[in-house]
PDB file of C-alpha atoms in Angstrom:
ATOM      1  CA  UNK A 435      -3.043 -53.272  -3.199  1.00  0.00           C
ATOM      2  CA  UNK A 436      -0.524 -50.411  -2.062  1.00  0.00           C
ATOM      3  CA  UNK A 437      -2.165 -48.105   0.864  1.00  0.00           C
ATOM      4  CA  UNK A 438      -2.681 -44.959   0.713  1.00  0.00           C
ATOM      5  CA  UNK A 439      -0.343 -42.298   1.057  1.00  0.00           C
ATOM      6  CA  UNK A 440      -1.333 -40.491   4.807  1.00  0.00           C
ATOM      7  CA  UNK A 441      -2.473 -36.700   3.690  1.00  0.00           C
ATOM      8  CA  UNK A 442       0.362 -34.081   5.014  1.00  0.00           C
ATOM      9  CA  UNK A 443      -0.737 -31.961   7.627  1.00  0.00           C
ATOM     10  CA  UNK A 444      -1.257 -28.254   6.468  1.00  0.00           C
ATOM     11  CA  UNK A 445       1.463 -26.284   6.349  1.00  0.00           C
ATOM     12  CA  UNK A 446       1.063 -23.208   8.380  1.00  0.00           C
ATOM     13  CA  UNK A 447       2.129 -20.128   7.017  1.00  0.00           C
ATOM     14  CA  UNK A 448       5.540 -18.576   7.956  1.00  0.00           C
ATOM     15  CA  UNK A 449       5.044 -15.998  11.063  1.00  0.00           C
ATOM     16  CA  UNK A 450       5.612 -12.241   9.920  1.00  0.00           C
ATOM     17  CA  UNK A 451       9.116 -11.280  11.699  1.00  0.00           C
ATOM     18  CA  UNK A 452       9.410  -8.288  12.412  1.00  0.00           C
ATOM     19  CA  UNK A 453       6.057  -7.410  14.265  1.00  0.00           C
ATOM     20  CA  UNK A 454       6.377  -3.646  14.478  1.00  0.00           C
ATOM     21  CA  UNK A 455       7.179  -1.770  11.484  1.00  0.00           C
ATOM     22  CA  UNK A 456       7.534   2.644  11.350  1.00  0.00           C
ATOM     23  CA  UNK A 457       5.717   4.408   8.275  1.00  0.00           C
ATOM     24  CA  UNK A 458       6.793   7.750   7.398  1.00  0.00           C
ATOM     25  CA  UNK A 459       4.592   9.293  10.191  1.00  0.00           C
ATOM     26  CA  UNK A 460       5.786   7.242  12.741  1.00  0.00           C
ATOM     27  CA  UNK A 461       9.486   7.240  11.685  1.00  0.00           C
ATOM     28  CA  UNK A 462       9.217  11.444  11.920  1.00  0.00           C
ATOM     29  CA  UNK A 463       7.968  11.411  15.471  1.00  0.00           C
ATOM     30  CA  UNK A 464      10.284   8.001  16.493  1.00  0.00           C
ATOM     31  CA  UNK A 465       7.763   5.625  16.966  1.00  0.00           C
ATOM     32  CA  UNK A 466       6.646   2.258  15.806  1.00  0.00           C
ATOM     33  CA  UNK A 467       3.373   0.879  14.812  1.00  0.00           C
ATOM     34  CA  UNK A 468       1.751  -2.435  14.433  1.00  0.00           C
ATOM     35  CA  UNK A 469      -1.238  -2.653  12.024  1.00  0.00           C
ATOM     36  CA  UNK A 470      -3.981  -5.065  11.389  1.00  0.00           C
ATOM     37  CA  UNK A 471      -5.892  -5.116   7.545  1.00  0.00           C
ATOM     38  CA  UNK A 472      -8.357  -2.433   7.820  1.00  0.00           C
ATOM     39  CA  UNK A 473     -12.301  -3.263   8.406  1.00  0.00           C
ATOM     40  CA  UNK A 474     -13.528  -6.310   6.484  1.00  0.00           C
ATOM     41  CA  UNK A 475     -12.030  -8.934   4.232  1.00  0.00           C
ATOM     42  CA  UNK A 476     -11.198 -12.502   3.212  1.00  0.00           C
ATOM     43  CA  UNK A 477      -7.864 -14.368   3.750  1.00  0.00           C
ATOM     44  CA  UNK A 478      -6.109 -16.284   1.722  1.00  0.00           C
ATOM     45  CA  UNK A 479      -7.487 -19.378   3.621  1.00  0.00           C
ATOM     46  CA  UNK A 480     -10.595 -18.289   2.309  1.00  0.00           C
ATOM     47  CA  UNK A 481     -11.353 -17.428   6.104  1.00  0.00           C
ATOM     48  CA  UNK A 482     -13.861 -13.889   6.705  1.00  0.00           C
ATOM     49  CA  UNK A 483     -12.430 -11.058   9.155  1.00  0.00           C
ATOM     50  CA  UNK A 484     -13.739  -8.151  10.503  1.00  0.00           C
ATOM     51  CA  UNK A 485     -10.775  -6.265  12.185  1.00  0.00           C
ATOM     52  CA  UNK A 486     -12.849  -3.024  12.715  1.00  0.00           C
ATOM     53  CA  UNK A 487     -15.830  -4.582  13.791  1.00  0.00           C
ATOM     54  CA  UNK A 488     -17.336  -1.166  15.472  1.00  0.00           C
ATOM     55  CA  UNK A 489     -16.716   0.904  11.941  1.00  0.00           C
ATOM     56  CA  UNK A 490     -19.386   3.399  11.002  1.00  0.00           C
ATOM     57  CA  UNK A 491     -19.137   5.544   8.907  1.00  0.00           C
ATOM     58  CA  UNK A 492     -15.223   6.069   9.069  1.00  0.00           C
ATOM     59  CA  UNK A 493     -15.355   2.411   6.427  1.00  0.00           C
ATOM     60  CA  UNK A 494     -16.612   4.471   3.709  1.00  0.00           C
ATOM     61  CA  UNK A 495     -13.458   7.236   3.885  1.00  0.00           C
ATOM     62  CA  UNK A 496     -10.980   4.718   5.532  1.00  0.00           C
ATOM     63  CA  UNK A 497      -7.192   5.826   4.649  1.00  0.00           C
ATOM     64  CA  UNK A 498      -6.224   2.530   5.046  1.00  0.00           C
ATOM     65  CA  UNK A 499      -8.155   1.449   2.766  1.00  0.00           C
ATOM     66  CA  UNK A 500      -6.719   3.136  -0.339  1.00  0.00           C
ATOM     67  CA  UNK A 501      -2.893   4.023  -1.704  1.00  0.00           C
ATOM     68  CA  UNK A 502      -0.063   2.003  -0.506  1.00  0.00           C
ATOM     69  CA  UNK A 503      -2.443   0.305   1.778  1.00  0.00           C
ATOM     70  CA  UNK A 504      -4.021  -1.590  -1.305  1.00  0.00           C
ATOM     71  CA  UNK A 505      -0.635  -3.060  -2.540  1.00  0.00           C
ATOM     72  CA  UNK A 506      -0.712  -6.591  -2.415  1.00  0.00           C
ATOM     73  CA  UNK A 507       2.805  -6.884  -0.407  1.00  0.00           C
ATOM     74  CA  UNK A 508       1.246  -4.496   2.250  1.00  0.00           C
ATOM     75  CA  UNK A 509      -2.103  -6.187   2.425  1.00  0.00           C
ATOM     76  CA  UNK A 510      -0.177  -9.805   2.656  1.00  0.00           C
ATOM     77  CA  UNK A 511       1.691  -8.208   5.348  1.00  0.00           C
ATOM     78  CA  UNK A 512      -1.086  -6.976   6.920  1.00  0.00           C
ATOM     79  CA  UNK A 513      -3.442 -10.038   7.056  1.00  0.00           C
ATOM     80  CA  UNK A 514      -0.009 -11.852   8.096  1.00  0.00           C
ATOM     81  CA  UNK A 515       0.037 -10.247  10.915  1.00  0.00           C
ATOM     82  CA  UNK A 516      -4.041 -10.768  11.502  1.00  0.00           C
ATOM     83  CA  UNK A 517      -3.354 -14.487  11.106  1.00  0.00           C
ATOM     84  CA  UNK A 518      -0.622 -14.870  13.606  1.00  0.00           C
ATOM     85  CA  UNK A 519      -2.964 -13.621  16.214  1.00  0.00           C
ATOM     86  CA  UNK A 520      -5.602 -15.640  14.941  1.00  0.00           C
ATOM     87  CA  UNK A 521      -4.259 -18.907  14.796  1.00  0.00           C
ATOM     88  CA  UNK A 522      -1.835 -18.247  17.784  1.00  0.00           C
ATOM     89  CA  UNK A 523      -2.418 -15.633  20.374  1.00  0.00           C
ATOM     90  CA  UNK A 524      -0.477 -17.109  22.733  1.00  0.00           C
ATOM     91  CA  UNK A 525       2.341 -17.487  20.629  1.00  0.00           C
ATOM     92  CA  UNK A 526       1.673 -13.693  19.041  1.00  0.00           C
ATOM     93  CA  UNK A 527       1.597 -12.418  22.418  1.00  0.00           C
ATOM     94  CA  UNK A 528       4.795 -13.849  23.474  1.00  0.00           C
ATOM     95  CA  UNK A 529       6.723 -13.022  20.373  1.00  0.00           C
ATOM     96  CA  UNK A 530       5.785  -9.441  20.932  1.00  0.00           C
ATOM     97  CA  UNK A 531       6.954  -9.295  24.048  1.00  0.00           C
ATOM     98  CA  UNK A 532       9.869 -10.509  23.177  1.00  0.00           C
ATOM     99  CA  UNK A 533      10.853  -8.080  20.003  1.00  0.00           C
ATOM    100  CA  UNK A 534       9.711  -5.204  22.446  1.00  0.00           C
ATOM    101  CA  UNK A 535      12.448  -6.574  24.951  1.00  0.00           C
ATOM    102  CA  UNK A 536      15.154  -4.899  22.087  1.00  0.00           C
ATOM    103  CA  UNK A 537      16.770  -1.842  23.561  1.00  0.00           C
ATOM    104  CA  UNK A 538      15.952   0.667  20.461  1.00  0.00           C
ATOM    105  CA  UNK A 539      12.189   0.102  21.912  1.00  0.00           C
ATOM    106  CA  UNK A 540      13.120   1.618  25.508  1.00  0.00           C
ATOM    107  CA  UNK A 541      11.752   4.723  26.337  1.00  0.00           C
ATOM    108  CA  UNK A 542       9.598   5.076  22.684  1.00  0.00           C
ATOM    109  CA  UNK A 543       6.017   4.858  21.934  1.00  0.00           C
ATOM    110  CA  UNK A 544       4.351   1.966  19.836  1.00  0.00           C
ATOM    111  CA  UNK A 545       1.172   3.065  17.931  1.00  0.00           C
ATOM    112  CA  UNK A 546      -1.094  -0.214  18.168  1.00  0.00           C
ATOM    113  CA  UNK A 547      -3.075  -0.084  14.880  1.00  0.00           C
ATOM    114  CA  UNK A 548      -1.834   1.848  12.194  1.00  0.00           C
ATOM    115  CA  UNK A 549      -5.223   0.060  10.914  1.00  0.00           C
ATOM    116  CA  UNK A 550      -7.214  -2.035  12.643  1.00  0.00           C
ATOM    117  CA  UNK A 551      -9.055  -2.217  16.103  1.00  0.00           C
ATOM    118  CA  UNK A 552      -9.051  -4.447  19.333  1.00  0.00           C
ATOM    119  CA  UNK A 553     -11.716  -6.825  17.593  1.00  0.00           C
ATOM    120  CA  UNK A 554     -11.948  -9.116  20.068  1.00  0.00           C
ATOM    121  CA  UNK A 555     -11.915  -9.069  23.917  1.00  0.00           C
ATOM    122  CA  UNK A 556      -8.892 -12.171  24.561  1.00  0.00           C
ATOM    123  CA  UNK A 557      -7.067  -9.914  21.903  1.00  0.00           C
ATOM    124  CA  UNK A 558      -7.508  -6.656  24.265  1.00  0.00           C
ATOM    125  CA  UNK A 559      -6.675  -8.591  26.810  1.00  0.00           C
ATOM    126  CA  UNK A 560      -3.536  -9.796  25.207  1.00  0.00           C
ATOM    127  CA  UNK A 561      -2.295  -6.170  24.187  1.00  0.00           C
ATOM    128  CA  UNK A 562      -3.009  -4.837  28.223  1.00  0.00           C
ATOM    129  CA  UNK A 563      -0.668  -8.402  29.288  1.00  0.00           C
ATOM    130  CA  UNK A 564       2.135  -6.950  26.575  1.00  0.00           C
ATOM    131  CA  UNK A 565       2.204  -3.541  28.046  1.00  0.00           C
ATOM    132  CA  UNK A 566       2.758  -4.692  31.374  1.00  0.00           C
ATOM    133  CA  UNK A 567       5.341  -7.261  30.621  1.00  0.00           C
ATOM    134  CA  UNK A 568       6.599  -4.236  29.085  1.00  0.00           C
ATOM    135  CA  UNK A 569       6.883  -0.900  31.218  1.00  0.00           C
ATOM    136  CA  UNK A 570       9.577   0.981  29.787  1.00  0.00           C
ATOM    137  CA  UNK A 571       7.712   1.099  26.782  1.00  0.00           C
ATOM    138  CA  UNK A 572       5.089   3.566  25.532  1.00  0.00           C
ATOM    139  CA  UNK A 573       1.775   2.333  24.131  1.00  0.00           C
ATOM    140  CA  UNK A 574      -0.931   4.443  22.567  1.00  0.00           C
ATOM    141  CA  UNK A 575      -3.953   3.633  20.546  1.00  0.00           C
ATOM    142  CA  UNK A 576      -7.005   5.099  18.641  1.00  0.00           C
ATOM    143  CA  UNK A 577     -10.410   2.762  19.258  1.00  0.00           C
ATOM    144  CA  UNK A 578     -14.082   2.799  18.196  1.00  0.00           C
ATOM    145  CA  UNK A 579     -14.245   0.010  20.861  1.00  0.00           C
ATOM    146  CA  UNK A 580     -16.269   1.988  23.596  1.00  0.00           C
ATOM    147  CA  UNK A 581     -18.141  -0.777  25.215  1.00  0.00           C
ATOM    148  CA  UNK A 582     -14.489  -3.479  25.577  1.00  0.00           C
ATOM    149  CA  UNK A 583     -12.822  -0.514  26.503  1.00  0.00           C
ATOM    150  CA  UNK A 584     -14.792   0.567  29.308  1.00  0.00           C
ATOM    151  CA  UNK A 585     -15.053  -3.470  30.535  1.00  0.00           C
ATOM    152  CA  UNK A 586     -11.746  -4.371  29.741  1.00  0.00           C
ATOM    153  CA  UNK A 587      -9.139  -1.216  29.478  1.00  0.00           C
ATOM    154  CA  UNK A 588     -10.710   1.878  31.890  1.00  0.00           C
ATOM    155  CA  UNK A 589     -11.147   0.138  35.266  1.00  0.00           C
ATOM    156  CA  UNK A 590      -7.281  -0.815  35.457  1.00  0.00           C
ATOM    157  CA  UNK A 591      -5.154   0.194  32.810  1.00  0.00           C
ATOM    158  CA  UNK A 592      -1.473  -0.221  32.205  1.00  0.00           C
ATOM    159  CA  UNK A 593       0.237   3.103  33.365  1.00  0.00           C
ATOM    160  CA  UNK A 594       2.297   2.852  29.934  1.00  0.00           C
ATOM    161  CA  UNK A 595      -1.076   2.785  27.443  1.00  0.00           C
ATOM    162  CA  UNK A 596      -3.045   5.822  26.833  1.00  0.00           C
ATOM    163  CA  UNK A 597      -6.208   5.570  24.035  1.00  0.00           C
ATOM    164  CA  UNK A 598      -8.398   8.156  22.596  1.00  0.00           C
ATOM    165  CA  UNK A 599     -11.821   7.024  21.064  1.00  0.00           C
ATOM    166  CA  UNK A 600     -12.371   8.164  17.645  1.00  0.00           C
ATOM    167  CA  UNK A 601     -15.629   9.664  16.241  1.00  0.00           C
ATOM    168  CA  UNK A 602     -17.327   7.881  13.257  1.00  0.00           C
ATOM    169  CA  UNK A 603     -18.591   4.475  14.473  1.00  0.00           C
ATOM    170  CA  UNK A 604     -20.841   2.098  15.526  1.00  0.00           C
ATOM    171  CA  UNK A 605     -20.644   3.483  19.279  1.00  0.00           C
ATOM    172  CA  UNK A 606     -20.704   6.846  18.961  1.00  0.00           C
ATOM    173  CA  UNK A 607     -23.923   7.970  21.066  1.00  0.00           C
ATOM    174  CA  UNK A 608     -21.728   6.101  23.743  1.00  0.00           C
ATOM    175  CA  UNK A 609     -18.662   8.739  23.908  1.00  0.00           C
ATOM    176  CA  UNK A 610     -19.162  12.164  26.402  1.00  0.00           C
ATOM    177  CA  UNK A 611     -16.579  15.018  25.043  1.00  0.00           C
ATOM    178  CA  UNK A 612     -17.335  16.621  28.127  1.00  0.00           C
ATOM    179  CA  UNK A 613     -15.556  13.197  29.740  1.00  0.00           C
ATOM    180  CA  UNK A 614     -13.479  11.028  27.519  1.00  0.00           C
ATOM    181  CA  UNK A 615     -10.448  12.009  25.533  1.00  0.00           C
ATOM    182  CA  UNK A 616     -11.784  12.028  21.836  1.00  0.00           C
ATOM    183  CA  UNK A 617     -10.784  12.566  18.616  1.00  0.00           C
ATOM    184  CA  UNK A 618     -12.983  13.522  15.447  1.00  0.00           C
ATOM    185  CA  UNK A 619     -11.601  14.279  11.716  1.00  0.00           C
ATOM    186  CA  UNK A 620     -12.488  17.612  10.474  1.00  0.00           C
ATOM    187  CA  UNK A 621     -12.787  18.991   6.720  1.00  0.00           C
ATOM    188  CA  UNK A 622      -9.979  20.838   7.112  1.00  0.00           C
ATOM    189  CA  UNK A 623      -7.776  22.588  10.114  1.00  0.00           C
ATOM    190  CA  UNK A 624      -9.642  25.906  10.001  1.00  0.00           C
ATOM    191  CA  UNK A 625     -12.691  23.900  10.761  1.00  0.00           C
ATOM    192  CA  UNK A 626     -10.678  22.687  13.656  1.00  0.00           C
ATOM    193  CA  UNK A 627     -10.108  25.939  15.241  1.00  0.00           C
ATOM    194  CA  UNK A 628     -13.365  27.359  14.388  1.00  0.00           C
ATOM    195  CA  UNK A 629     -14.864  24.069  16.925  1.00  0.00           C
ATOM    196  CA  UNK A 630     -12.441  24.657  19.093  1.00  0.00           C
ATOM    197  CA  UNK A 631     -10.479  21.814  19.352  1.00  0.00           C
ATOM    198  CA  UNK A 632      -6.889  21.023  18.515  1.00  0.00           C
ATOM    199  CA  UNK A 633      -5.289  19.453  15.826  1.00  0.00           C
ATOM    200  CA  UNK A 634      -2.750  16.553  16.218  1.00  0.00           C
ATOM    201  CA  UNK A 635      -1.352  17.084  12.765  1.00  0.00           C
ATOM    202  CA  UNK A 636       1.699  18.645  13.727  1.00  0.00           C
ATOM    203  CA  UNK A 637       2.301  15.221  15.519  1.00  0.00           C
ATOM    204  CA  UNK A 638       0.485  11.503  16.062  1.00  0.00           C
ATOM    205  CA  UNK A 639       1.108  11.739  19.713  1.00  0.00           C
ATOM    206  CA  UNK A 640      -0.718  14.500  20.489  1.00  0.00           C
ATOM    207  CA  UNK A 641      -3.684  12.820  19.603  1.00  0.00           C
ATOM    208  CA  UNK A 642      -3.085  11.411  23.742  1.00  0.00           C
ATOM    209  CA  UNK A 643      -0.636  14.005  25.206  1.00  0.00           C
ATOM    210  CA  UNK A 644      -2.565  17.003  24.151  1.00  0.00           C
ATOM    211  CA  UNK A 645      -5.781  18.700  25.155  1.00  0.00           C
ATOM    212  CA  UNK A 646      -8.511  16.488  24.965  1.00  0.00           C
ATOM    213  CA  UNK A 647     -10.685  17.451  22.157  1.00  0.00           C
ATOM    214  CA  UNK A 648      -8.680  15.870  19.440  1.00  0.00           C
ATOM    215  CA  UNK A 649      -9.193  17.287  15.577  1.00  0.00           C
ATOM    216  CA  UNK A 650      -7.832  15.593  12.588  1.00  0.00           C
ATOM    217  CA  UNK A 651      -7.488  17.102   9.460  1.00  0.00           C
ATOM    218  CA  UNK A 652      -9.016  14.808   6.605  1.00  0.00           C
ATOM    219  CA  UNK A 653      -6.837  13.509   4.190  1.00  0.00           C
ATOM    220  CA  UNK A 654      -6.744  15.056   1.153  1.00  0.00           C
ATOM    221  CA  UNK A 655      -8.196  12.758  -1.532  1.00  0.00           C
ATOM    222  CA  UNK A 656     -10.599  13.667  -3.832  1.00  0.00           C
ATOM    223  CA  UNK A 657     -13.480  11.194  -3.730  1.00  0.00           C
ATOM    224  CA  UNK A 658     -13.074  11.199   0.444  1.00  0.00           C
ATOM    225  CA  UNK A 659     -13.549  14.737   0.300  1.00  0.00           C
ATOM    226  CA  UNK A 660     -16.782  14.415  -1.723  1.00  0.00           C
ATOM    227  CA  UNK A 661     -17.983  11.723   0.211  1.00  0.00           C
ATOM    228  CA  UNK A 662     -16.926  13.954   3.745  1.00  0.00           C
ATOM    229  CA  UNK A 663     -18.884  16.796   1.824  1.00  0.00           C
ATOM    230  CA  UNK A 664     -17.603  19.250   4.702  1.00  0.00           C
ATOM    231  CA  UNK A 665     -18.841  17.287   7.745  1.00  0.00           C
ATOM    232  CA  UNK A 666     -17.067  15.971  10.454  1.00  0.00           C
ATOM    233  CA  UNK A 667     -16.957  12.434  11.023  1.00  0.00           C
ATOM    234  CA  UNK A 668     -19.420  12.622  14.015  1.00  0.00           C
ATOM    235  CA  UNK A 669     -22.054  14.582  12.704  1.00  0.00           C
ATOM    236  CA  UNK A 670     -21.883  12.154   9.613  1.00  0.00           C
ATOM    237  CA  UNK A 671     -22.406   9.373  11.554  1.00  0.00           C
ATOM    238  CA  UNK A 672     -25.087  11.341  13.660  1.00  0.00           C
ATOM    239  CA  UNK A 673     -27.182  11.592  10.076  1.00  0.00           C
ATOM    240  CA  UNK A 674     -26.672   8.262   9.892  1.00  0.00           C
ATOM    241  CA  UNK A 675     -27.952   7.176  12.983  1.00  0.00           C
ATOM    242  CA  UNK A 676     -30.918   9.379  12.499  1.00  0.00           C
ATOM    243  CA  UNK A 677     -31.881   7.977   9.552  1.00  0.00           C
ATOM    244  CA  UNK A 678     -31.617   4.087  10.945  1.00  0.00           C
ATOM    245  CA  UNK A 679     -34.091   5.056  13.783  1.00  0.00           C
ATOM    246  CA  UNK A 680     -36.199   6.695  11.695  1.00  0.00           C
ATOM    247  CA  UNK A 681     -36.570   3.962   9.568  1.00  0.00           C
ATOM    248  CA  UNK A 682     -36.390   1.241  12.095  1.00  0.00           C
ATOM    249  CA  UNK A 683     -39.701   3.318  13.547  1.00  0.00           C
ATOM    250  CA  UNK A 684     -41.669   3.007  10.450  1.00  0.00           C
ATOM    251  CA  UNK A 685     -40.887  -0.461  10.115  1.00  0.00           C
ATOM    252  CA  UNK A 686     -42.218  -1.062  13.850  1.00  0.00           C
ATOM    253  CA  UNK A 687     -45.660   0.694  13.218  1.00  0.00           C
ATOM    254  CA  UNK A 688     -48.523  -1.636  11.927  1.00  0.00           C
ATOM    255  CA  UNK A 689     -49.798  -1.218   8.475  1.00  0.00           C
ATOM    256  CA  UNK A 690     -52.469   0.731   7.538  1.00  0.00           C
ATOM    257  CA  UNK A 691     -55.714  -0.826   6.276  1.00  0.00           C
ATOM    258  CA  UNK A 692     -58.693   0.974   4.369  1.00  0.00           C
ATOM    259  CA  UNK A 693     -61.757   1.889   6.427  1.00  0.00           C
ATOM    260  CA  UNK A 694     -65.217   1.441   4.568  1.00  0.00           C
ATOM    261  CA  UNK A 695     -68.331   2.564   6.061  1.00  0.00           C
ATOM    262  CA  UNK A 696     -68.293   1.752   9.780  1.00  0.00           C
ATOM    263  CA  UNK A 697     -65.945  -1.376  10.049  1.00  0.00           C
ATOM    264  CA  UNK A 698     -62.469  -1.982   8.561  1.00  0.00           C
ATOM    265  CA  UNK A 699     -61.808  -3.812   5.532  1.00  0.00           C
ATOM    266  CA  UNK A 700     -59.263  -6.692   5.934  1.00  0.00           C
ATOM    267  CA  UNK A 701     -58.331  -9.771   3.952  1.00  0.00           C
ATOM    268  CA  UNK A 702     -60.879 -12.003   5.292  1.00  0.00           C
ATOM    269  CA  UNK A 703     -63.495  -9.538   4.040  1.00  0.00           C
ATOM    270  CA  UNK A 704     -63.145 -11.279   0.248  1.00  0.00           C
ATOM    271  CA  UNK A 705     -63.206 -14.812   2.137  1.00  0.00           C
ATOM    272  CA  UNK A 706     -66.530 -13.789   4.275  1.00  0.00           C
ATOM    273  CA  UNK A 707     -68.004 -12.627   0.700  1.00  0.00           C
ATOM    274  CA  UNK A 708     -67.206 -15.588  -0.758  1.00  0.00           C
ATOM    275  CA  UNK A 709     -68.185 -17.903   1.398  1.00  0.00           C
ATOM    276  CA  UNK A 710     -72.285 -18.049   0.628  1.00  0.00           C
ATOM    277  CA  UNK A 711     -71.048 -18.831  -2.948  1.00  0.00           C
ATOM    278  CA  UNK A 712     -69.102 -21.940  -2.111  1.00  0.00           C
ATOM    279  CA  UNK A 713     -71.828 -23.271   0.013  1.00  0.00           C
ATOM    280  CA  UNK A 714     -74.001 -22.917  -2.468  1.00  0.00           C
ATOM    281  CA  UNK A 715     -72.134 -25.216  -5.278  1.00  0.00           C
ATOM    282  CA  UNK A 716     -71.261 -27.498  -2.508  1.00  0.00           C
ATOM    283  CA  UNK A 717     -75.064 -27.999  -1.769  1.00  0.00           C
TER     284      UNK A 717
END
């Protein structure tokens, strides 16, 4: 009887080469980005992801998730990328390092996240080992990861990374204006001024070399808009915290129960009443 054929090993899939890639917003201002698929999704493995695992609100107005960032070549690209780390920080780390070693990198700044968030803590760690191995080059993020960050990132960071935490998730009661460098989208750039903050839209960076108080303009698509209905991204999110505790308190408080005459009437009353009949037939 012939054996068996022994079952290949699986093949993995080819890395993504090159890791950095420059959109029309980064190309404008000279810098490069790296991007992760935005909040929650499935890979072709059939493997789950959350890459935005401290999304709020932001999930429901995400620009990454709609336009060019629905294509199928950009999404493969993107959860290309999200599997390289995945199966192979090590080997993601090091090949990142090494593309940054390329001389059209010195001096320029590399947007981490285009979409996407430091979901995990080895992968923050890995990005704070990159920017050290790299020190001519500039690093800059936006992060709804308030808790890693101020574990992982605030008590020693690389002099070439600068962040700015971004209104609209998960963490937000976290986050003190009056202290951290933050960033919150507005309706529109009048609403901006009339807060008193100021806008980065004439360019990405200033989102970490500007004043503090960071305002984005929202993009301009319909059904966002709607959703948005003239709030900012923080006060949204506010409501919705509201609303959670509010409901998480009337779940905590026991239920009420009908008082009749001078005692309270629970489910054992009918059992009590009924009792004296079933001794009866039983005697």
């Amino acid at each position: 009887m012939p054996s068996a054929k022994p079952t290949p090993p699986p093949v993995s899939p080819p890395r993504p080469s090159p890791l950095l890639t420059q959109n029309r917003e980064m190309r404008a201002i000279g810098a490069w980005n790296w991007t992760l698929p935005a909040w929650a999704g499935r890979l072709p493995d059939g493997r789950t992801y959350n890459a935005c695992p401290s999304a709020g609100i932001c999930r429901h107005v995400c620009y990454a998730r709609h336009g060019t960032y629905t294509w199928p070549i950009v999404k493969a690209k993107h959860q290309a990328n999200l599997r390289f780390v995945l199966d192979d920080l090590p080997g993601w780390e090091q090949a990142m390092i090494a593309e940054l070693g390329g001389e059209k990198f010195r001096g320029v700044w590399v947007r981490i996240h285009d979409s996407g968030d430091f979901f995990s803590d080895a992968y923050t760690r890995s990005w704070l080992r990159v920017a050290r191995a790299r020190p001519a080059v500039n690093f800059y993020a936006y992060t709804k990861e308030v808790a890693r960050f101020r574990d992982l990132v605030e008590p020693d960071p690389p002099d070439n990374f600068l962040w700015v935490f971004s209104f609209g998730g998960a963490q937000d009661a976290a986050l003190d204006p009056e202290r951290d460098r933050v960033a919150d989208v507005f309706p529109d750039e009048e609403a901006i001024a009339a807060a008193g903050w100021h806008s980065q839209e004439a360019s990405d960076l200033l989102a970490v070399l500007g004043p503090r108080l960071v305002g984005i303009p929202a993009n301009r698509i319909p059904h966002f808009l709607k959703r948005l209905n003239g709030r900012t991204f923080r006060s949204w999110q506010a409501e919705v915290d509201a609303e959670r505790r509010a409901h998480d308190r009337s779940r905590a408080r026991p239920g009420l129960r009908l008082v009749t005459g001078n005692r309270l009437k629970t489910p054992n009353d009918a059992e009590e009443r009924r009792a004296p009949e079933h001794q009866d037939r039983a005697a």
